[in-house]
mmCIF file of C-alpha atoms in Angstrom:
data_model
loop_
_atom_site.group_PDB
_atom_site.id
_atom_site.type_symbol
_atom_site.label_atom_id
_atom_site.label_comp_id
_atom_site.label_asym_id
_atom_site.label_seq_id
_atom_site.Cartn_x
_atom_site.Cartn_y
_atom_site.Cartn_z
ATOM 1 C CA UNK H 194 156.364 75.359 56.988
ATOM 2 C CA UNK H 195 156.081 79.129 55.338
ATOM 3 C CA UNK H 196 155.978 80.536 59.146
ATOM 4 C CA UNK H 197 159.515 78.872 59.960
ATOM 5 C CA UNK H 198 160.948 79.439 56.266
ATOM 6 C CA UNK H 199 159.766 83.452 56.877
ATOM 7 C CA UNK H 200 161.595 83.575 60.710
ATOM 8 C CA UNK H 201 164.845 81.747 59.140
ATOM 9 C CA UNK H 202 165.016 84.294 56.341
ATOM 10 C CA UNK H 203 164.614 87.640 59.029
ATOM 11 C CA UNK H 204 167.641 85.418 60.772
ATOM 12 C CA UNK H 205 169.969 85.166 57.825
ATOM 13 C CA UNK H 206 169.234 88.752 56.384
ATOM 14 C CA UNK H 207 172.404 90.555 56.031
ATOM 15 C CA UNK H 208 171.341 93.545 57.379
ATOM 16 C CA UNK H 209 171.490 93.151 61.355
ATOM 17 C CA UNK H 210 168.724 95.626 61.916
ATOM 18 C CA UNK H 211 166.367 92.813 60.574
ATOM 19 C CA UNK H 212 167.116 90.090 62.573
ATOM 20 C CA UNK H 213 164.916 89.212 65.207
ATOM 21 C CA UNK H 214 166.816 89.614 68.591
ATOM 22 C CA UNK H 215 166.524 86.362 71.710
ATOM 23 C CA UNK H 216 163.058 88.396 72.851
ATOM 24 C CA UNK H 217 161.551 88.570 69.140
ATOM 25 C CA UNK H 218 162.189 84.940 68.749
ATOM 26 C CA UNK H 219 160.846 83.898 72.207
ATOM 27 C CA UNK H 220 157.484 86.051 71.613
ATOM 28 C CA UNK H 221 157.316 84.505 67.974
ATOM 29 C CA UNK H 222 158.238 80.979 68.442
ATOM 30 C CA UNK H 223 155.541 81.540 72.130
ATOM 31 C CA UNK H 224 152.529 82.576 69.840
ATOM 32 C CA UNK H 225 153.427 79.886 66.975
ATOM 33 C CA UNK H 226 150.512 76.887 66.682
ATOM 34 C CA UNK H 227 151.617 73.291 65.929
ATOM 35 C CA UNK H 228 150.526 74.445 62.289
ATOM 36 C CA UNK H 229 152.805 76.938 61.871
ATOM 37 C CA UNK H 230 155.736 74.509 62.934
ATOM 38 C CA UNK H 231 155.075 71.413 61.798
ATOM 39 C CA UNK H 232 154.930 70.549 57.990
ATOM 40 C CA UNK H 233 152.897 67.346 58.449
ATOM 41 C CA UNK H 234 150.010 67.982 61.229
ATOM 42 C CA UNK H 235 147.989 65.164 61.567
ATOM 43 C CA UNK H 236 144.050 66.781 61.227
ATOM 44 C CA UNK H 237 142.298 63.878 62.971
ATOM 45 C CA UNK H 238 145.136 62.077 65.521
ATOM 46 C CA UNK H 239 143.185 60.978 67.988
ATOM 47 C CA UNK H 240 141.173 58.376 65.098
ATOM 48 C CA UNK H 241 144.769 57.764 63.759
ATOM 49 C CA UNK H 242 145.401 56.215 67.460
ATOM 50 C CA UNK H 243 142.434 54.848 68.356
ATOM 51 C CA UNK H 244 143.316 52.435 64.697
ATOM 52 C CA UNK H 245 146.732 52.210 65.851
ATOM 53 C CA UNK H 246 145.639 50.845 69.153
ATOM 54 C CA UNK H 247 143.123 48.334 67.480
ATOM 55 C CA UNK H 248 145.682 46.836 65.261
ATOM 56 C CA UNK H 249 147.972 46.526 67.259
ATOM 57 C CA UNK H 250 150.573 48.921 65.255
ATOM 58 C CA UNK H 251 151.425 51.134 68.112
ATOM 59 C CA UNK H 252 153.282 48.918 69.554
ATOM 60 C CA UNK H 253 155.974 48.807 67.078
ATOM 61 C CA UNK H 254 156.185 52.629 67.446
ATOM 62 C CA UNK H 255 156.626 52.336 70.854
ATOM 63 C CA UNK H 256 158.698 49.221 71.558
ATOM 64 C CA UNK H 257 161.515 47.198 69.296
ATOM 65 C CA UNK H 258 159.510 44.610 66.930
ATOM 66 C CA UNK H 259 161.344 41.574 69.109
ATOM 67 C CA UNK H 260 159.556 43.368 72.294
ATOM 68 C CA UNK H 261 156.452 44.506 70.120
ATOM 69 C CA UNK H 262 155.743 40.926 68.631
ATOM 70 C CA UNK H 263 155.783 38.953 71.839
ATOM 71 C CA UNK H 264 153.389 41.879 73.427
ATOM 72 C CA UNK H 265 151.165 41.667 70.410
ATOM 73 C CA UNK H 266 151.157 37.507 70.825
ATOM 74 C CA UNK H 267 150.364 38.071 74.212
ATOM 75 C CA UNK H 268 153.478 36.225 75.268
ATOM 76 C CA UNK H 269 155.627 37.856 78.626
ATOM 77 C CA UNK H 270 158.721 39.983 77.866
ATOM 78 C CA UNK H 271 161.090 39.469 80.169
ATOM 79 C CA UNK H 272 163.665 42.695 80.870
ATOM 80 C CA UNK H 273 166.951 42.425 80.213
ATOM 81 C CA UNK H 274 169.672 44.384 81.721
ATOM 82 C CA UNK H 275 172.601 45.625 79.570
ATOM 83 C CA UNK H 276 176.370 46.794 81.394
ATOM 84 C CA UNK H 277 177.127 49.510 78.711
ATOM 85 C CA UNK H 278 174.137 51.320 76.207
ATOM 86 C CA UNK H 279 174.324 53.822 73.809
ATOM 87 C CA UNK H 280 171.361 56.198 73.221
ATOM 88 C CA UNK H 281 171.353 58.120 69.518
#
């Protein structure tokens, strides 16, 4: 987003007088909208989930497709318990 690329370049400017200081960025990042920090704002999410919802497709997002087919069958997932997990 231009608003982020603008803050980065004030960061990396070689003159230290022109870098933002830990209170400029605080106040800047504070008064930043989701538009200003996200490239790909969705304009209209809550009809995005509302479809999501109705198709089922959310599911997927939210669980692993093993998980997220049985739900969407309307079959019972039963938990499973794991000794050792890894979370990326």
């Amino acid at each position: 987003p231009k608003r982020m690329g603008e803050i980065m370049k004030k960061c990396w400017s070689s003159d230290p007088q022109f870098r933002p200081d830990a209170k400029d960025l605080d106040m800047i990042y504070g008064e930043m909208t989701a538009t200003d920090a996200e490239p790909l704002v969705d304009a209209n999410p809550t009809a995005r989930i509302r479809t999501e919802v109705a198709t089922g497709d959310m599911l997927y997002k939210v669980f692993p497709k093993a998980v997220a087919d049985k739900l969407k069958a309307g079959q019972k997932v039963e938990p499973e318990t794991h000794n050792n997990v890894t979370i990326f």
